[in-house]
Amino acid sequence: MTMKKGKIAVLAGDGIGPEVMREAIKVLRAAESRYGLRLDLTEAPVGWAGIDAEGHALPEKTLALCRQADAILFGSVGLPQRDASLPKEQRPERASLLRLRREFGLYANLRPVKLYPALAHICPLRPERQGEGIDILVIRELTAGLYFGNPKMTEEIVEILQERGKPLRFQRAVDSMVTTTPEIERIAHVAFQAAKTRRRKVTSIDKANVLENGVLWRDVVSQVGRGYPDIALEHMFVDNGAMQMILRPAQFDVLLCENTFGDILSDEAAALAGSLGLLPSASLGQGKGPTVFGLYEPAGGTAPDIAGRNLANPIAQILSAALMLRHSFGQEEAAAGIERAVVSVLENGVRTRDLLGPGERGGRAAGTNEMGDAIAAALAAL
Ligand code: NAD
């Protein structure tokens, strides 16, 4: 399918970032020839790589590149031992990733979690709990709610006379949870639209029995849902949702969550896939057409424990690139092709170290580059 040249800012970052990014680029190049895509990939430093090269975790030149791009393919940033030397606001995650989210209004976070049948043995759930298969798309609101309210720490002195007549001094922390109707509406539309291309079910998560935010959330999601009569909508309290995720994960298709609940439940869902190295994510902004600007990155971090040793699993980064082709470039065929290539490589038994089951630990695992080679070859052969 022909397309105008897609401009992609490639920010590999730190730790395993550059290693897994190399493989994602390899697979994108294979997708270019297989599907006739035209991609303009430009790399720039971010995180500690940005600090070392330009003195800032998000150098001006990197930000300028992102502003000219149609999408950002992001690796991961931060190195715990070095992060501790910086004040909080200068640390790589905050200074680069959170800044990019704000700068581009990335309000919708999509985290698909799939248990591949070939990897059922690394799922922490017993086979009978895995049901007919786990395939969940967690959609998390990313720019409102508790994480964006007003945090406040105060020290108060309360003149409560105690037995010895001394006033009681204590600290008080306040975080406010603020959500508005338009913010709920737009994320709800993302969920219902996504459900149309899947199994046509949205489970909306809230705490409407306790929080006013939950009452508004449930109300607005129900209203938006009336515009999608062919999508089944159910509401679930977050505590029950956390439990159901373990008891019967196969019941979920699209899981629509407020920011904080989505943060927690997406990690819980991630655990079901068996390895962080498998999980991609997309953070999307508002767009008019069928494609939107987005930032695409693996769910995991820089994995300093395995960095530089050709051990990291590049699948999360490669699948993030597939999400990018789908959401920012409208290249569904190429995106689905990459996803099929990943499945076929896993079915052929190629395994990085994190994918080895308990009985396979002694076996030889594929290196990061071998996994990338195998997926690129499988794509070319589709
Ligand atoms: P982590 O996700 O980097 O690692 C957790 C565990 O998962 C490790 O054992 C690691 O080896 C494993 N793992 C992660 N990705 C893997 C992959 N692709 N293949 C195989 N195994 C993989 O989390 P952490 O150790 O808590 O954090 C390390 C650094 O990453 C910290 O500085 C943290 O701030 C940063 N971080 C960055 C992002 C981001 O850039 N979006 C996200 C999370 C953490």
Short mmCIF file of C-alpha atoms and ligand atoms in Angstrom, two decimals:
data_model
loop_
_atom_site.label_atom_id
_atom_site.label_comp_id
_atom_site.label_asym_id
_atom_site.label_seq_id
_atom_site.Cartn_x
_atom_site.Cartn_y
_atom_site.Cartn_z
CA MET A 1 0.00 0.00 0.00
CA THR A 2 1.46 3.41 -0.87
CA MET A 3 1.82 6.04 1.78
CA LYS A 4 3.39 9.46 2.10
CA LYS A 5 6.78 9.22 3.77
CA GLY A 6 6.16 8.68 7.47
CA LYS A 7 8.44 10.71 9.75
CA ILE A 8 9.46 8.86 12.88
CA ALA A 9 11.55 10.20 15.75
CA VAL A 10 13.50 7.23 17.12
CA LEU A 11 14.52 7.76 20.76
CA ALA A 12 16.21 4.60 22.02
CA GLY A 13 17.31 5.90 25.43
CA ASP A 14 19.25 3.91 28.01
CA GLY A 15 19.99 0.37 29.19
CA ILE A 16 18.46 -2.21 26.84
CA GLY A 17 16.76 0.63 24.87
CA PRO A 18 19.36 0.80 22.06
CA GLU A 19 19.60 -3.02 21.83
CA VAL A 20 15.88 -3.64 21.38
CA MET A 21 15.45 -0.54 19.19
CA ARG A 22 18.01 -1.92 16.72
CA GLU A 23 15.78 -4.98 16.25
CA ALA A 24 12.60 -2.90 15.89
CA ILE A 25 14.29 -0.87 13.14
CA LYS A 26 15.36 -4.12 11.45
CA VAL A 27 11.74 -5.30 11.43
CA LEU A 28 10.44 -1.91 10.25
CA ARG A 29 12.90 -2.05 7.33
CA ALA A 30 11.63 -5.55 6.51
CA ALA A 31 8.04 -4.19 6.65
CA GLU A 32 9.04 -1.38 4.28
CA SER A 33 10.06 -3.82 1.57
CA ARG A 34 7.28 -6.30 2.26
CA TYR A 35 4.44 -3.72 2.24
CA GLY A 36 5.93 -0.87 0.17
CA LEU A 37 6.03 1.55 3.11
CA ARG A 38 8.16 4.68 3.11
CA LEU A 39 9.58 5.46 6.51
CA ASP A 40 11.94 8.25 7.46
CA LEU A 41 13.58 7.13 10.72
CA THR A 42 15.72 9.69 12.55
CA GLU A 43 17.47 8.83 15.81
CA ALA A 44 18.06 11.28 18.67
CA PRO A 45 19.33 10.98 22.26
CA VAL A 46 17.00 10.91 25.26
CA GLY A 47 17.35 10.03 28.94
CA TRP A 48 20.92 9.56 30.17
CA ALA A 49 22.00 9.40 26.54
CA GLY A 50 20.59 12.95 26.22
CA ILE A 51 22.22 14.14 29.45
CA ASP A 52 25.60 12.73 28.40
CA ALA A 53 25.40 14.18 24.88
CA GLU A 54 23.63 17.52 25.45
CA GLY A 55 23.28 18.03 29.20
CA HIS A 56 19.50 17.38 29.30
CA ALA A 57 17.30 14.27 29.39
CA LEU A 58 15.19 15.77 26.59
CA PRO A 59 17.58 17.95 24.56
CA GLU A 60 16.05 20.80 22.55
CA LYS A 61 17.14 19.14 19.29
CA THR A 62 15.38 15.92 20.27
CA LEU A 63 12.20 17.79 21.13
CA ALA A 64 12.39 19.70 17.82
CA LEU A 65 12.70 16.40 15.95
CA CYS A 66 9.61 15.06 17.74
CA ARG A 67 7.64 18.19 16.81
CA GLN A 68 8.36 17.57 13.13
CA ALA A 69 7.55 13.86 13.32
CA ASP A 70 4.29 11.93 12.82
CA ALA A 71 5.17 9.55 15.65
CA ILE A 72 7.77 8.84 18.32
CA LEU A 73 9.22 5.36 18.69
CA PHE A 74 10.59 5.37 22.23
CA GLY A 75 12.85 2.84 23.98
CA SER A 76 13.14 3.43 27.71
CA VAL A 77 15.01 5.80 29.98
CA GLY A 78 16.56 5.89 33.42
CA LEU A 79 19.35 4.09 35.23
CA PRO A 80 18.54 3.69 38.93
CA GLN A 81 22.12 4.15 40.13
CA ARG A 82 22.62 7.37 38.20
CA ASP A 83 19.02 8.67 38.65
CA ALA A 84 19.59 9.00 42.39
CA SER A 85 22.22 11.70 41.76
CA LEU A 86 19.65 14.10 40.28
CA PRO A 87 16.78 16.11 41.77
CA LYS A 88 13.42 14.47 40.99
CA GLU A 89 12.35 16.82 38.23
CA GLN A 90 15.59 16.33 36.28
CA ARG A 91 15.48 12.54 36.36
CA PRO A 92 15.10 11.00 32.90
CA GLU A 93 11.58 9.56 33.19
CA ARG A 94 10.12 12.78 34.50
CA ALA A 95 12.21 15.16 32.40
CA SER A 96 11.73 13.33 29.10
CA LEU A 97 8.81 10.89 29.04
CA LEU A 98 6.36 12.88 31.18
CA ARG A 99 7.40 16.06 29.37
CA LEU A 100 6.66 14.44 25.98
CA ARG A 101 3.26 13.21 27.19
CA ARG A 102 2.38 16.74 28.29
CA GLU A 103 3.85 18.45 25.24
CA PHE A 104 1.84 16.29 22.80
CA GLY A 105 -1.33 15.89 24.90
CA LEU A 106 -1.02 12.09 24.92
CA TYR A 107 -4.18 11.24 26.86
CA ALA A 108 -4.92 7.67 25.77
CA ASN A 109 -2.64 4.85 26.81
CA LEU A 110 -3.22 1.50 25.09
CA ARG A 111 -1.64 -1.64 26.50
CA PRO A 112 -2.54 -4.85 24.71
CA VAL A 113 -1.83 -7.94 26.81
CA LYS A 114 -1.88 -11.30 25.12
CA LEU A 115 -1.00 -14.74 26.36
CA TYR A 116 0.42 -16.52 23.30
CA PRO A 117 -0.65 -20.18 23.23
CA ALA A 118 3.01 -21.10 22.55
CA LEU A 119 3.94 -19.40 25.85
CA ALA A 120 1.10 -20.67 28.05
CA HIS A 121 3.74 -22.37 30.23
CA ILE A 122 5.20 -19.05 31.44
CA CYS A 123 1.80 -17.64 32.49
CA PRO A 124 1.62 -17.50 36.31
CA LEU A 125 -1.97 -18.85 36.18
CA ARG A 126 -2.80 -22.55 36.06
CA PRO A 127 -4.06 -23.67 32.60
CA GLU A 128 -7.68 -24.01 33.80
CA ARG A 129 -7.62 -20.36 34.94
CA GLN A 130 -6.30 -19.20 31.57
CA GLY A 131 -9.71 -20.16 30.11
CA GLU A 132 -10.18 -19.74 26.37
CA GLY A 133 -7.15 -17.46 26.22
CA ILE A 134 -6.07 -14.06 27.49
CA ASP A 135 -6.33 -11.15 25.08
CA ILE A 136 -7.02 -7.85 26.82
CA LEU A 137 -6.62 -4.28 25.65
CA VAL A 138 -6.19 -2.02 28.67
CA ILE A 139 -7.08 1.59 27.83
CA ARG A 140 -5.92 4.01 30.48
CA GLU A 141 -6.75 7.71 30.72
CA LEU A 142 -3.32 9.32 31.00
CA THR A 143 -3.68 13.03 31.69
CA ALA A 144 -6.37 13.47 34.37
CA GLY A 145 -7.39 12.05 37.73
CA LEU A 146 -5.36 11.56 40.87
CA TYR A 147 -1.93 11.87 39.23
CA PHE A 148 -2.78 15.31 37.88
CA GLY A 149 -4.66 16.81 40.82
CA ASN A 150 -3.06 19.17 43.31
CA PRO A 151 -0.58 17.36 45.51
CA LYS A 152 0.07 19.09 48.80
CA MET A 153 2.09 18.25 51.85
CA THR A 154 1.41 20.36 54.90
CA GLU A 155 2.62 20.35 58.41
CA GLU A 156 -0.04 21.10 60.95
CA ILE A 157 0.07 21.74 64.59
CA VAL A 158 -3.11 20.78 66.33
CA GLU A 159 -3.75 22.17 69.74
CA ILE A 160 -5.05 18.97 71.19
CA LEU A 161 -3.95 18.94 74.76
CA GLN A 162 -2.41 15.64 75.46
CA GLU A 163 -1.83 14.18 78.85
CA ARG A 164 1.40 16.06 79.26
CA GLY A 165 -0.08 19.23 77.82
CA LYS A 166 1.94 19.26 74.57
CA PRO A 167 0.36 20.18 71.19
CA LEU A 168 0.32 17.39 68.62
CA ARG A 169 2.33 18.06 65.47
CA PHE A 170 1.70 16.02 62.35
CA GLN A 171 2.01 16.09 58.57
CA ARG A 172 -0.88 15.87 56.16
CA ALA A 173 -0.65 14.84 52.48
CA VAL A 174 -3.45 15.75 50.11
CA ASP A 175 -3.86 14.60 46.50
CA SER A 176 -6.98 15.60 44.65
CA MET A 177 -8.69 13.43 42.06
CA VAL A 178 -10.18 15.63 39.36
CA THR A 179 -11.89 14.36 36.21
CA THR A 180 -14.10 16.27 33.78
CA THR A 181 -16.83 15.13 31.40
CA PRO A 182 -14.88 15.88 28.17
CA GLU A 183 -11.89 13.93 29.47
CA ILE A 184 -14.05 10.89 30.18
CA GLU A 185 -15.92 11.22 26.89
CA ARG A 186 -12.83 11.22 24.69
CA ILE A 187 -11.19 8.22 26.38
CA ALA A 188 -14.52 6.34 26.30
CA HIS A 189 -14.73 6.90 22.53
CA VAL A 190 -11.22 5.44 22.16
CA ALA A 191 -12.38 2.33 24.05
CA PHE A 192 -15.59 1.82 22.07
CA GLN A 193 -13.83 2.40 18.76
CA ALA A 194 -11.16 -0.15 19.70
CA ALA A 195 -13.82 -2.66 20.76
CA LYS A 196 -15.32 -2.46 17.26
CA THR A 197 -12.17 -4.06 15.84
CA ARG A 198 -12.04 -6.72 18.58
CA ARG A 199 -14.60 -8.84 20.44
CA ARG A 200 -17.05 -5.96 20.94
CA LYS A 201 -17.03 -5.71 24.68
CA VAL A 202 -15.97 -2.85 26.98
CA THR A 203 -15.56 -3.33 30.72
CA SER A 204 -15.40 0.07 32.41
CA ILE A 205 -13.58 0.22 35.73
CA ASP A 206 -14.46 2.68 38.49
CA LYS A 207 -15.13 3.06 42.19
CA ALA A 208 -18.60 4.57 41.87
CA ASN A 209 -19.66 3.13 45.23
CA VAL A 210 -17.21 5.41 47.04
CA LEU A 211 -15.86 8.19 44.81
CA GLU A 212 -17.72 11.05 43.13
CA ASN A 213 -15.20 10.70 40.32
CA GLY A 214 -16.48 7.16 39.87
CA VAL A 215 -20.12 8.26 39.71
CA LEU A 216 -19.31 10.78 36.97
CA TRP A 217 -17.11 8.25 35.16
CA ARG A 218 -19.87 5.62 35.10
CA ASP A 219 -22.47 8.12 33.99
CA VAL A 220 -20.46 9.55 31.12
CA VAL A 221 -19.19 6.16 29.90
CA SER A 222 -22.81 4.89 29.84
CA GLN A 223 -23.90 7.92 27.82
CA VAL A 224 -21.08 7.48 25.30
CA GLY A 225 -21.89 3.76 25.16
CA ARG A 226 -25.42 4.51 23.92
CA GLY A 227 -23.81 5.70 20.69
CA TYR A 228 -22.30 2.23 20.20
CA PRO A 229 -25.31 -0.12 20.40
CA ASP A 230 -23.36 -3.05 18.95
CA ILE A 231 -20.74 -2.96 21.75
CA ALA A 232 -21.55 -4.66 25.05
CA LEU A 233 -20.76 -2.42 28.03
CA GLU A 234 -20.34 -3.59 31.59
CA HIS A 235 -19.24 -1.68 34.67
CA MET A 236 -17.03 -3.15 37.35
CA PHE A 237 -15.66 -1.79 40.61
CA VAL A 238 -11.89 -1.66 40.54
CA ASP A 239 -11.41 -4.04 43.48
CA ASN A 240 -13.57 -6.66 41.79
CA GLY A 241 -11.76 -5.99 38.50
CA ALA A 242 -8.40 -6.75 40.13
CA MET A 243 -9.80 -10.03 41.44
CA GLN A 244 -11.51 -11.04 38.19
CA MET A 245 -8.24 -10.47 36.32
CA ILE A 246 -6.77 -13.40 38.22
CA LEU A 247 -9.89 -15.57 38.51
CA ARG A 248 -11.25 -15.30 34.94
CA PRO A 249 -9.10 -13.07 32.72
CA ALA A 250 -10.65 -14.50 29.52
CA GLN A 251 -13.86 -12.53 30.22
CA PHE A 252 -12.12 -9.21 29.39
CA ASP A 253 -11.81 -7.67 25.94
CA VAL A 254 -11.34 -3.88 26.28
CA LEU A 255 -10.76 -2.66 29.83
CA LEU A 256 -11.42 1.09 30.17
CA CYS A 257 -9.76 2.69 33.19
CA GLU A 258 -9.16 6.01 34.90
CA ASN A 259 -5.47 6.97 35.23
CA THR A 260 -4.55 5.47 38.62
CA PHE A 261 -6.70 2.34 38.28
CA GLY A 262 -5.30 1.81 34.77
CA ASP A 263 -1.74 2.11 36.04
CA ILE A 264 -2.32 -0.67 38.54
CA LEU A 265 -4.55 -2.97 36.49
CA SER A 266 -2.36 -2.74 33.37
CA ASP A 267 0.60 -4.02 35.40
CA GLU A 268 -1.54 -6.78 36.86
CA ALA A 269 -2.67 -7.77 33.36
CA ALA A 270 0.95 -7.57 32.15
CA ALA A 271 1.98 -10.21 34.65
CA LEU A 272 -0.39 -12.67 32.95
CA ALA A 273 1.58 -12.54 29.68
CA GLY A 274 4.60 -14.08 31.40
CA SER A 275 7.28 -11.48 30.56
CA LEU A 276 7.55 -7.71 30.43
CA GLY A 277 9.65 -8.20 27.32
CA LEU A 278 6.50 -9.04 25.31
CA LEU A 279 4.34 -6.02 26.02
CA PRO A 280 4.05 -2.97 23.80
CA SER A 281 2.18 0.25 24.49
CA ALA A 282 0.85 3.27 22.65
CA SER A 283 0.14 6.73 24.05
CA LEU A 284 -2.09 8.64 21.67
CA GLY A 285 -3.02 12.28 21.30
CA GLN A 286 -6.12 13.84 19.84
CA GLY A 287 -6.43 13.60 16.08
CA LYS A 288 -8.94 14.53 13.42
CA GLY A 289 -8.45 11.80 10.84
CA PRO A 290 -8.15 8.06 11.26
CA THR A 291 -4.48 8.43 12.29
CA VAL A 292 -3.12 10.26 15.30
CA PHE A 293 0.22 11.37 16.70
CA GLY A 294 1.49 8.89 19.22
CA LEU A 295 4.40 7.74 21.34
CA TYR A 296 5.09 4.02 21.22
CA GLU A 297 7.21 2.20 23.80
CA PRO A 298 7.66 -1.12 25.56
CA ALA A 299 5.85 -1.55 28.87
CA GLY A 300 9.12 -2.38 30.65
CA GLY A 301 12.04 -0.17 31.59
CA THR A 302 15.77 -0.12 30.85
CA ALA A 303 16.43 -3.51 32.53
CA PRO A 304 19.94 -2.59 33.78
CA ASP A 305 20.34 -6.16 35.13
CA ILE A 306 20.58 -7.54 31.58
CA ALA A 307 21.65 -4.49 29.55
CA GLY A 308 24.54 -4.81 27.11
CA ARG A 309 24.50 -8.63 27.11
CA ASN A 310 22.28 -9.42 24.11
CA LEU A 311 19.74 -11.00 26.50
CA ALA A 312 16.79 -8.58 26.25
CA ASN A 313 13.64 -9.61 24.47
CA PRO A 314 13.01 -7.15 21.60
CA ILE A 315 9.37 -8.26 21.02
CA ALA A 316 7.84 -5.46 23.15
CA GLN A 317 9.72 -2.86 21.09
CA ILE A 318 8.88 -4.58 17.80
CA LEU A 319 5.17 -4.79 18.68
CA SER A 320 5.28 -1.12 19.72
CA ALA A 321 6.47 -0.36 16.18
CA ALA A 322 3.50 -2.38 14.85
CA LEU A 323 1.11 -0.29 16.98
CA MET A 324 2.75 2.80 15.52
CA LEU A 325 2.12 1.63 11.94
CA ARG A 326 -1.53 0.98 12.87
CA HIS A 327 -2.41 4.12 14.83
CA SER A 328 -0.14 6.84 13.41
CA PHE A 329 0.15 5.65 9.79
CA GLY A 330 -3.04 3.65 9.15
CA GLN A 331 -0.97 0.67 7.91
CA GLU A 332 -3.16 -2.10 9.32
CA GLU A 333 -1.85 -4.76 6.96
CA ALA A 334 1.79 -4.14 7.88
CA ALA A 335 0.95 -3.92 11.61
CA ALA A 336 -0.98 -7.19 11.54
CA GLY A 337 1.85 -8.73 9.49
CA ILE A 338 4.43 -7.91 12.18
CA GLU A 339 2.10 -9.35 14.83
CA ARG A 340 1.68 -12.55 12.80
CA ALA A 341 5.44 -12.81 12.30
CA VAL A 342 5.93 -12.64 16.09
CA VAL A 343 3.36 -15.41 16.62
CA SER A 344 4.98 -17.65 14.02
CA VAL A 345 8.48 -17.19 15.50
CA LEU A 346 7.16 -18.06 18.97
CA GLU A 347 5.35 -21.10 17.54
CA ASN A 348 8.63 -22.18 15.95
CA GLY A 349 10.16 -22.24 19.42
CA VAL A 350 12.50 -19.23 19.23
CA ARG A 351 12.93 -18.01 22.82
CA THR A 352 14.91 -15.26 24.45
CA ARG A 353 15.96 -16.09 28.00
CA ASP A 354 12.90 -14.50 29.67
CA LEU A 355 10.62 -16.84 27.66
CA LEU A 356 12.14 -20.11 28.81
CA GLY A 357 9.85 -22.20 30.99
CA PRO A 358 11.01 -23.81 34.25
CA GLY A 359 11.93 -27.04 32.47
CA GLU A 360 13.85 -25.24 29.70
CA ARG A 361 16.26 -23.14 31.75
CA GLY A 362 19.25 -25.24 30.72
CA GLY A 363 18.50 -24.82 27.00
CA ARG A 364 20.19 -22.25 24.78
CA ALA A 365 18.22 -19.07 24.43
CA ALA A 366 18.21 -16.83 21.37
CA GLY A 367 19.99 -13.51 21.70
CA THR A 368 18.25 -10.16 21.19
CA ASN A 369 19.61 -9.94 17.64
CA GLU A 370 18.61 -13.52 16.76
CA MET A 371 15.03 -12.87 17.85
CA GLY A 372 14.97 -9.71 15.68
CA ASP A 373 16.45 -11.60 12.71
CA ALA A 374 13.87 -14.38 13.07
CA ILE A 375 10.93 -11.94 13.16
CA ALA A 376 12.24 -9.93 10.19
CA ALA A 377 12.69 -13.17 8.21
CA ALA A 378 9.22 -14.44 9.17
CA LEU A 379 7.72 -11.15 8.02
CA ALA A 380 9.50 -11.31 4.68
CA ALA A 381 8.21 -14.87 4.22
CA LEU A 382 4.55 -14.15 5.05
P1 NAD B 1 12.46 -2.89 34.28
O1 NAD B 1 11.19 -2.99 33.54
O2 NAD B 1 13.58 -2.22 33.58
O3 NAD B 1 12.93 -4.37 34.70
C1 NAD B 1 12.13 -5.23 35.51
C2 NAD B 1 12.51 -6.71 35.21
O4 NAD B 1 11.99 -7.06 33.90
C3 NAD B 1 14.01 -6.92 35.13
O5 NAD B 1 14.33 -8.17 35.69
C4 NAD B 1 14.31 -6.90 33.65
O6 NAD B 1 15.44 -7.68 33.30
C5 NAD B 1 13.03 -7.49 33.06
N1 NAD B 1 12.80 -6.96 31.70
C6 NAD B 1 12.31 -5.75 31.35
N2 NAD B 1 12.28 -5.63 30.02
C7 NAD B 1 12.75 -6.79 29.51
C8 NAD B 1 12.98 -7.26 28.20
N3 NAD B 1 12.71 -6.51 27.11
N4 NAD B 1 13.49 -8.50 28.03
C9 NAD B 1 13.75 -9.28 29.09
N5 NAD B 1 13.56 -8.89 30.37
C10 NAD B 1 13.08 -7.65 30.57
O7 NAD B 1 12.13 -2.15 35.65
P2 NAD B 1 13.10 -1.61 36.78
O8 NAD B 1 14.29 -2.52 36.95
O9 NAD B 1 12.23 -1.31 37.93
O10 NAD B 1 13.62 -0.20 36.23
C11 NAD B 1 14.88 0.00 35.61
C12 NAD B 1 14.97 1.44 35.13
O11 NAD B 1 14.02 1.65 34.08
C13 NAD B 1 14.65 2.48 36.19
O12 NAD B 1 15.56 3.55 36.07
C14 NAD B 1 13.25 2.93 35.88
O13 NAD B 1 13.03 4.25 36.29
C15 NAD B 1 13.27 2.83 34.37
N6 NAD B 1 11.94 2.66 33.76
C16 NAD B 1 11.73 3.37 32.63
C17 NAD B 1 10.51 3.23 31.98
C18 NAD B 1 10.31 4.02 30.72
O14 NAD B 1 11.24 4.54 30.15
N7 NAD B 1 9.09 4.10 30.24
C19 NAD B 1 9.53 2.37 32.46
C20 NAD B 1 9.80 1.63 33.62
C21 NAD B 1 11.02 1.79 34.27
#
